[in-house]
Amino acid sequence: MEESISNVTVRSTGIRYGLILAFISIILFLIYMFAGVDMSGSARYWSFPIYFIIIYLAHKYFKENGDGFMTFGQGVGIAFWMGLLSSVISSIFTYFYIKVIDGSMMQQMMDKQMEAMQEQGISDEQIEQAMKMSAPFMSAEAILIMGIIFGIIFMVIAGLIVSIFTQKKNPEIAY
């Protein structure tokens, strides 16, 4: 009887689901942009449940197509690879969108930030100072870099949480 060898690895699973997550992230970004959703508010958190679900599905895929087991570290590793790939792809897309398609997006975000500060009763001098301090972070390049860094960090944290529930240790291996 011939035994099949599984080619499923932490990295291959993370890359597979990282591509899926990148595609979903880009679609959500476009939906939010065309719908005029203010991404500086709480709307940016609407997609978080989707990220947790995709991590769960990646873990399920890894176990079903592997040996049926997944350690906590493997679960976090899958989330890392997902975060790395999806963050790089979606951040590059966002950079391209800001630079080529809608250059006014950054100015709109700054205007909304100013309006929010005015509504809070912050003085014009303080608003001007705050805008000067935030200006370096309100460029397409800064969005690209922060998107990659914070995307990876978020996915690893989400992977830590999901892995607590999805890990399945092999009883034959001493940890």
XYZ file of N, CA and C in Angstrom:
525
model
N 0.844 -1.180 0.000
C 0.000 0.000 0.000
C 0.891 1.246 0.000
N 0.603 2.178 -0.888
C 1.392 3.383 -1.030
C 0.839 4.472 -0.116
N 1.729 5.083 0.654
C 1.319 6.131 1.578
C 1.573 7.485 0.928
N 0.573 8.363 0.977
C 0.755 9.686 0.375
C 1.475 10.603 1.364
N 2.335 11.425 0.838
C 3.098 12.367 1.653
C 2.479 13.750 1.473
N 2.199 14.373 2.593
C 1.575 15.693 2.566
C 2.622 16.765 2.266
N 2.296 17.680 1.392
C 3.168 18.795 1.060
C 2.747 20.063 1.789
N 1.844 19.928 2.749
C 1.345 21.085 3.464
C 2.355 21.490 4.539
N 2.790 22.739 4.454
C 3.699 23.281 5.465
C 3.074 24.540 6.039
N 3.670 25.011 7.114
C 3.219 26.257 7.724
C 3.307 27.383 6.696
N 4.440 27.464 6.001
C 4.638 28.539 5.028
C 3.680 28.420 3.843
N 3.524 27.213 3.295
C 2.636 27.064 2.129
C 1.187 27.398 2.488
N 0.770 26.997 3.687
C -0.590 27.321 4.120
C -0.729 28.824 4.334
N 0.272 29.429 4.974
C 0.237 30.877 5.198
C 0.224 31.667 3.905
N 0.991 31.219 2.930
C 1.025 31.900 1.632
C -0.308 31.733 0.915
N -0.837 30.532 0.927
C -2.131 30.265 0.269
C -3.223 31.180 0.839
N -3.343 31.198 2.157
C -4.395 31.997 2.782
C -4.025 33.475 2.864
N -2.738 33.791 2.799
C -2.312 35.187 2.700
C -2.763 35.808 1.392
N -2.678 35.034 0.316
C -3.169 35.507 -0.987
C -4.685 35.717 -0.957
N -5.380 34.776 -0.334
C -6.839 34.909 -0.211
C -7.179 36.152 0.605
N -6.474 36.337 1.720
C -6.725 37.492 2.576
C -6.385 38.805 1.873
N -5.323 38.817 1.103
C -4.956 40.026 0.353
C -6.064 40.393 -0.631
N -6.578 39.399 -1.334
C -7.662 39.638 -2.283
C -8.893 40.200 -1.565
N -9.261 39.575 -0.452
C -10.424 40.043 0.311
C -10.186 41.460 0.844
N -8.983 41.731 1.328
C -8.653 43.059 1.854
C -8.770 44.133 0.784
N -8.299 43.830 -0.408
C -8.384 44.792 -1.510
C -9.838 45.033 -1.894
N -10.618 43.981 -1.964
C -12.047 44.122 -2.291
C -12.741 44.967 -1.231
N -12.475 44.695 0.047
C -13.080 45.492 1.126
C -12.650 46.952 1.038
N -11.375 47.189 0.768
C -10.872 48.557 0.620
C -11.624 49.289 -0.486
N -11.776 48.625 -1.621
C -12.481 49.254 -2.745
C -13.951 49.509 -2.414
N -14.585 48.558 -1.738
C -15.983 48.758 -1.334
C -16.084 49.967 -0.407
N -15.190 50.041 0.570
C -15.204 51.169 1.503
C -14.967 52.493 0.770
N -14.046 52.503 -0.177
C -13.738 53.742 -0.906
C -14.929 54.184 -1.761
N -15.514 53.238 -2.506
C -16.636 53.597 -3.375
C -17.891 53.940 -2.595
N -18.027 53.363 -1.399
C -19.195 53.657 -0.561
C -18.986 54.929 0.254
N -17.780 55.472 0.220
C -17.497 56.694 0.959
C -17.406 56.486 2.463
N -17.013 55.290 2.884
C -16.897 54.986 4.306
C -15.674 55.697 4.866
N -15.853 56.351 6.007
C -14.761 57.049 6.673
C -13.874 56.024 7.368
N -12.704 55.781 6.809
C -11.816 54.753 7.350
C -11.035 55.226 8.569
N -11.134 56.497 8.914
C -10.430 56.974 10.100
C -11.237 56.693 11.364
N -12.493 56.327 11.204
C -13.343 56.034 12.352
C -13.394 54.552 12.657
N -14.481 54.153 13.268
C -14.619 52.758 13.703
C -14.850 51.790 12.543
N -15.095 52.284 11.354
C -15.365 51.417 10.206
C -14.192 50.506 9.886
N -12.977 50.940 10.201
C -11.808 50.109 9.889
C -11.795 48.803 10.676
N -12.568 48.741 11.756
C -12.621 47.526 12.572
C -13.666 46.525 12.077
N -14.498 46.901 11.131
C -15.548 46.018 10.622
C -14.983 44.741 10.005
N -13.808 44.830 9.442
C -13.255 43.667 8.749
C -12.465 42.734 9.667
N -12.262 43.095 10.910
C -11.495 42.242 11.826
C -12.068 40.833 11.958
N -13.390 40.670 12.099
C -13.909 39.301 12.187
C -13.542 38.444 10.972
N -13.456 39.072 9.817
C -13.083 38.340 8.597
C -11.660 37.796 8.736
N -10.754 38.590 9.302
C -9.375 38.143 9.478
C -9.307 36.922 10.390
N -10.076 36.955 11.476
C -10.086 35.815 12.390
C -10.652 34.567 11.706
N -11.672 34.747 10.903
C -12.272 33.613 10.189
C -11.281 33.013 9.186
N -10.567 33.877 8.466
C -9.585 33.387 7.482
C -8.458 32.637 8.193
N -8.016 33.122 9.340
C -6.985 32.399 10.102
C -7.523 31.031 10.525
N -8.749 31.016 11.025
C -9.366 29.752 11.422
C -9.412 28.774 10.239
N -9.818 29.266 9.076
C -9.901 28.405 7.893
C -8.521 27.900 7.474
N -7.497 28.743 7.623
C -6.128 28.316 7.299
C -5.686 27.201 8.245
N -6.002 27.359 9.520
C -5.638 26.323 10.490
C -6.373 25.018 10.192
N -7.632 25.140 9.849
C -8.430 23.957 9.510
C -7.832 23.259 8.280
N -7.478 24.029 7.271
C -6.864 23.485 6.057
C -5.559 22.761 6.393
N -4.744 23.379 7.232
C -3.454 22.797 7.608
C -3.650 21.442 8.277
N -4.594 21.375 9.183
C -4.833 20.116 9.898
C -5.451 19.059 8.984
N -6.407 19.456 8.153
C -7.088 18.502 7.270
C -6.174 17.964 6.185
N -5.241 18.771 5.720
C -4.367 18.358 4.629
C -2.983 17.926 5.103
N -2.789 17.955 6.391
C -1.528 17.495 6.974
C -1.771 16.200 7.723
N -1.173 16.124 8.885
C -1.314 14.909 9.684
C -2.462 14.987 10.679
N -3.259 16.046 10.608
C -4.406 16.202 11.502
C -4.082 16.966 12.768
N -2.824 17.348 12.916
C -2.401 18.041 14.124
C -1.797 19.396 13.776
N -1.802 20.296 14.763
C -1.184 21.611 14.588
C -0.793 22.119 15.969
N 0.478 22.451 16.137
C 0.916 23.014 17.404
C 0.548 24.491 17.470
N 0.631 25.044 18.649
C 0.376 26.463 18.838
C 1.321 27.294 17.971
N 2.593 26.923 17.969
C 3.602 27.637 17.170
C 3.329 27.567 15.679
N 2.869 26.413 15.211
C 2.531 26.297 13.794
C 1.361 27.221 13.447
N 0.383 27.301 14.336
C -0.761 28.184 14.106
C -0.339 29.642 14.016
N 0.547 30.046 14.914
C 1.045 31.428 14.887
C 1.901 31.646 13.635
N 2.681 30.642 13.258
C 3.501 30.745 12.045
C 2.655 30.925 10.799
N 1.569 30.200 10.722
C 0.650 30.354 9.585
C 0.126 31.788 9.542
N -0.288 32.309 10.702
C -0.804 33.682 10.760
C 0.274 34.691 10.374
N 1.524 34.436 10.778
C 2.624 35.330 10.397
C 2.769 35.400 8.881
N 2.830 34.234 8.232
C 2.994 34.210 6.774
C 1.799 34.861 6.083
N 0.603 34.615 6.632
C -0.588 35.264 6.080
C -0.457 36.780 6.201
N -0.057 37.246 7.377
C 0.081 38.681 7.612
C 1.135 39.309 6.738
N 2.263 38.626 6.594
C 3.339 39.155 5.761
C 2.876 39.325 4.320
N 2.350 38.268 3.754
C 1.956 38.315 2.345
C 0.775 39.258 2.110
N -0.267 39.124 2.906
C -1.457 39.957 2.680
C -1.159 41.432 2.946
N -0.336 41.728 3.949
C -0.004 43.123 4.252
C 0.823 43.756 3.139
N 1.788 43.007 2.641
C 2.620 43.541 1.548
C 1.761 43.809 0.315
N 0.947 42.838 -0.071
C 0.134 42.994 -1.288
C -0.896 44.104 -1.123
N -1.642 44.086 -0.033
C -2.700 45.095 0.129
C -2.114 46.483 0.361
N -0.961 46.578 1.022
C -0.331 47.889 1.229
C 0.213 48.451 -0.085
N 0.775 47.595 -0.921
C 1.231 48.053 -2.239
C 0.035 48.515 -3.066
N -1.068 47.775 -2.991
C -2.269 48.194 -3.709
C -2.753 49.552 -3.199
N -2.788 49.733 -1.881
C -3.227 51.005 -1.305
C -2.302 52.137 -1.742
N -1.003 51.894 -1.731
C -0.029 52.885 -2.188
C -0.319 53.276 -3.639
N -0.512 52.273 -4.477
C -0.820 52.511 -5.893
C -2.126 53.308 -6.014
N -3.128 52.938 -5.236
C -4.425 53.626 -5.274
C -4.248 55.105 -4.925
N -3.490 55.377 -3.874
C -3.290 56.761 -3.437
C -2.472 57.545 -4.457
N -1.422 56.935 -4.983
C -0.522 57.635 -5.903
C -1.103 57.810 -7.301
N -1.859 56.837 -7.798
C -2.296 56.855 -9.190
C -3.791 57.138 -9.350
N -4.619 56.521 -8.531
C -6.061 56.595 -8.749
C -6.705 57.775 -8.037
N -6.440 57.923 -6.736
C -7.099 58.975 -5.959
C -6.095 59.683 -5.069
N -5.418 60.660 -5.638
C -4.428 61.429 -4.890
C -5.024 62.309 -3.818
N -6.319 62.548 -3.873
C -6.963 63.415 -2.885
C -7.322 62.673 -1.598
N -7.129 61.386 -1.586
C -7.523 60.587 -0.418
C -6.820 61.048 0.851
N -5.540 61.329 0.775
C -4.788 61.752 1.956
C -5.276 63.108 2.454
N -5.556 64.013 1.540
C -6.053 65.333 1.942
C -7.427 65.212 2.595
N -8.256 64.331 2.082
C -9.577 64.105 2.685
C -9.436 63.571 4.105
N -8.481 62.675 4.314
C -8.253 62.142 5.651
C -7.781 63.242 6.605
N -6.909 64.112 6.114
C -6.428 65.225 6.941
C -7.551 66.196 7.255
N -8.404 66.463 6.275
C -9.545 67.364 6.498
C -10.496 66.804 7.553
N -10.754 65.499 7.491
C -11.631 64.867 8.478
C -11.016 64.920 9.869
N -9.705 64.760 9.920
C -9.000 64.827 11.197
C -9.113 66.240 11.781
N -8.969 67.266 10.927
C -9.106 68.655 11.382
C -10.523 68.931 11.880
N -11.516 68.455 11.143
C -12.913 68.653 11.546
C -13.192 68.016 12.902
N -12.668 66.826 13.108
C -12.878 66.127 14.379
C -12.258 66.914 15.531
N -11.092 67.489 15.312
C -10.446 68.280 16.361
C -11.218 69.572 16.629
N -11.751 70.184 15.572
C -12.545 71.399 15.742
C -13.820 71.109 16.534
N -14.436 69.973 16.265
C -15.643 69.577 16.992
C -15.360 69.337 18.469
N -14.143 68.949 18.791
C -13.758 68.710 20.175
C -13.398 70.007 20.892
N -13.395 71.115 20.158
C -13.107 72.414 20.757
C -11.626 72.711 20.911
N -10.807 72.041 20.137
C -9.361 72.272 20.192
C -9.058 73.577 19.458
N -8.147 74.363 20.032
C -7.824 75.675 19.451
C -7.141 75.504 18.098
N -7.214 76.572 17.292
C -6.605 76.545 15.957
C -5.100 76.319 16.027
N -4.452 76.894 17.046
C -3.007 76.706 17.199
C -2.669 75.242 17.479
N -3.464 74.626 18.346
C -3.223 73.220 18.676
C -3.507 72.323 17.477
N -4.535 72.663 16.715
C -4.851 71.887 15.507
C -3.705 71.982 14.514
N -3.195 73.205 14.324
C -2.097 73.416 13.383
C -0.862 72.621 13.821
N -0.569 72.641 15.126
C 0.569 71.889 15.644
C 0.364 70.383 15.461
N -0.835 69.909 15.733
C -1.139 68.480 15.573
C -1.023 68.055 14.119
N -1.486 68.906 13.211
C -1.413 68.578 11.788
C 0.041 68.537 11.305
N 0.885 69.438 11.840
C 2.298 69.411 11.480
C 2.960 68.130 11.965
N 2.558 67.693 13.162
C 3.145 66.476 13.727
C 2.682 65.229 12.983
N 1.447 65.234 12.504
C 0.918 64.045 11.827
C 1.207 64.026 10.335
N 1.641 65.130 9.772
C 1.887 65.215 8.330
C 2.840 64.133 7.801
N 3.955 63.838 8.497
C 4.844 62.788 7.967
C 4.184 61.412 7.888
N 3.155 61.195 8.701
C 2.466 59.906 8.717
C 1.294 59.865 7.745
N 1.042 60.972 7.071
C -0.100 61.068 6.167
C 0.356 61.114 4.709
N 1.326 60.289 4.378
C 1.779 60.185 2.996
C 1.557 58.754 2.529
N 1.550 58.577 1.235
C 1.358 57.237 0.674
C 2.481 56.298 1.121
N 3.690 56.831 1.215
C 4.829 56.022 1.614
C 4.689 55.564 3.070
N 4.260 56.481 3.928
C 4.064 56.136 5.341
C 2.944 55.106 5.493
N 1.880 55.271 4.715
C 0.776 54.316 4.750
C 1.263 52.940 4.310
N 2.116 52.906 3.301
C 2.679 51.643 2.818
C 3.467 50.938 3.921
N 4.385 51.658 4.539
C 5.245 51.067 5.568
C 4.433 50.669 6.803
N 3.571 51.572 7.266
C 2.764 51.266 8.451
C 1.785 50.131 8.179
N 1.258 50.070 6.964
C 0.340 48.992 6.610
C 1.008 47.634 6.702
N 2.237 47.555 6.245
C 2.968 46.286 6.307
C 3.288 45.925 7.759
N 3.860 46.877 8.491
C 4.274 46.598 9.872
C 3.080 46.245 10.751
N 2.059 47.107 10.736
C 0.917 46.867 11.618
C 0.064 45.688 11.145
N 0.065 45.424 9.833
C -0.643 44.254 9.316
C -0.042 42.964 9.845
N 1.283 42.885 9.836
C 1.960 41.694 10.355
C 1.714 41.564 11.857
N 1.867 42.674 12.581
C 1.661 42.633 14.036
C 0.243 42.193 14.364
N -0.752 42.769 13.696
C -2.139 42.398 13.973
C -2.380 40.923 13.683
N -1.876 40.440 12.547
C -2.122 39.048 12.185
C -1.438 38.085 13.155
N -0.268 38.438 13.645
C 0.394 37.570 14.628
C -0.417 37.549 15.926
N -0.892 38.712 16.366
C -1.721 38.756 17.577
C -3.003 37.953 17.361
N -3.642 38.149 16.215
C -4.855 37.379 15.913
C -4.529 35.888 15.849
N -3.373 35.545 15.279
C -2.947 34.150 15.206
C -2.709 33.552 16.587
N -2.166 34.349 17.506
C -1.984 33.894 18.884
C -3.326 33.539 19.510
N -4.307 34.394 19.280
C -5.636 34.179 19.860
C -6.315 32.966 19.236
N -6.346 32.908 17.916
C -7.031 31.812 17.228
C -6.341 30.479 17.512
N -5.016 30.492 17.580
C -4.266 29.253 17.803
C -4.564 28.618 19.156
N -4.934 29.427 20.124
C -5.304 28.885 21.428
C -6.443 27.882 21.261
N -7.372 28.197 20.375
C -8.565 27.369 20.198
C -8.422 26.309 19.107
N -7.521 26.525 18.149
C -7.428 25.600 17.010
C -6.276 24.611 17.110
N -5.367 24.815 18.038
C -4.229 23.892 18.140
C -4.721 22.487 18.482
N -4.017 21.533 17.955
C -4.330 20.135 18.245
C -2.999 19.394 18.278
N -2.529 19.148 19.481
C -1.222 18.518 19.650
C -1.289 17.034 19.338
N -0.231 16.552 18.735
C -0.092 15.126 18.443
C 0.279 14.424 19.741
N -0.539 13.512 20.232
C -0.252 12.855 21.514
C 0.978 11.945 21.460
N 1.422 11.591 20.274
C 2.574 10.696 20.131
C 3.903 11.422 20.229
N 3.861 12.758 20.197
C 5.091 13.558 20.234
C 5.165 14.258 21.586
N 6.306 14.130 22.238
C 6.522 14.827 23.509
C 6.954 16.252 23.217
N 6.261 17.197 23.794
C 6.588 18.610 23.575
C 7.397 19.075 24.711
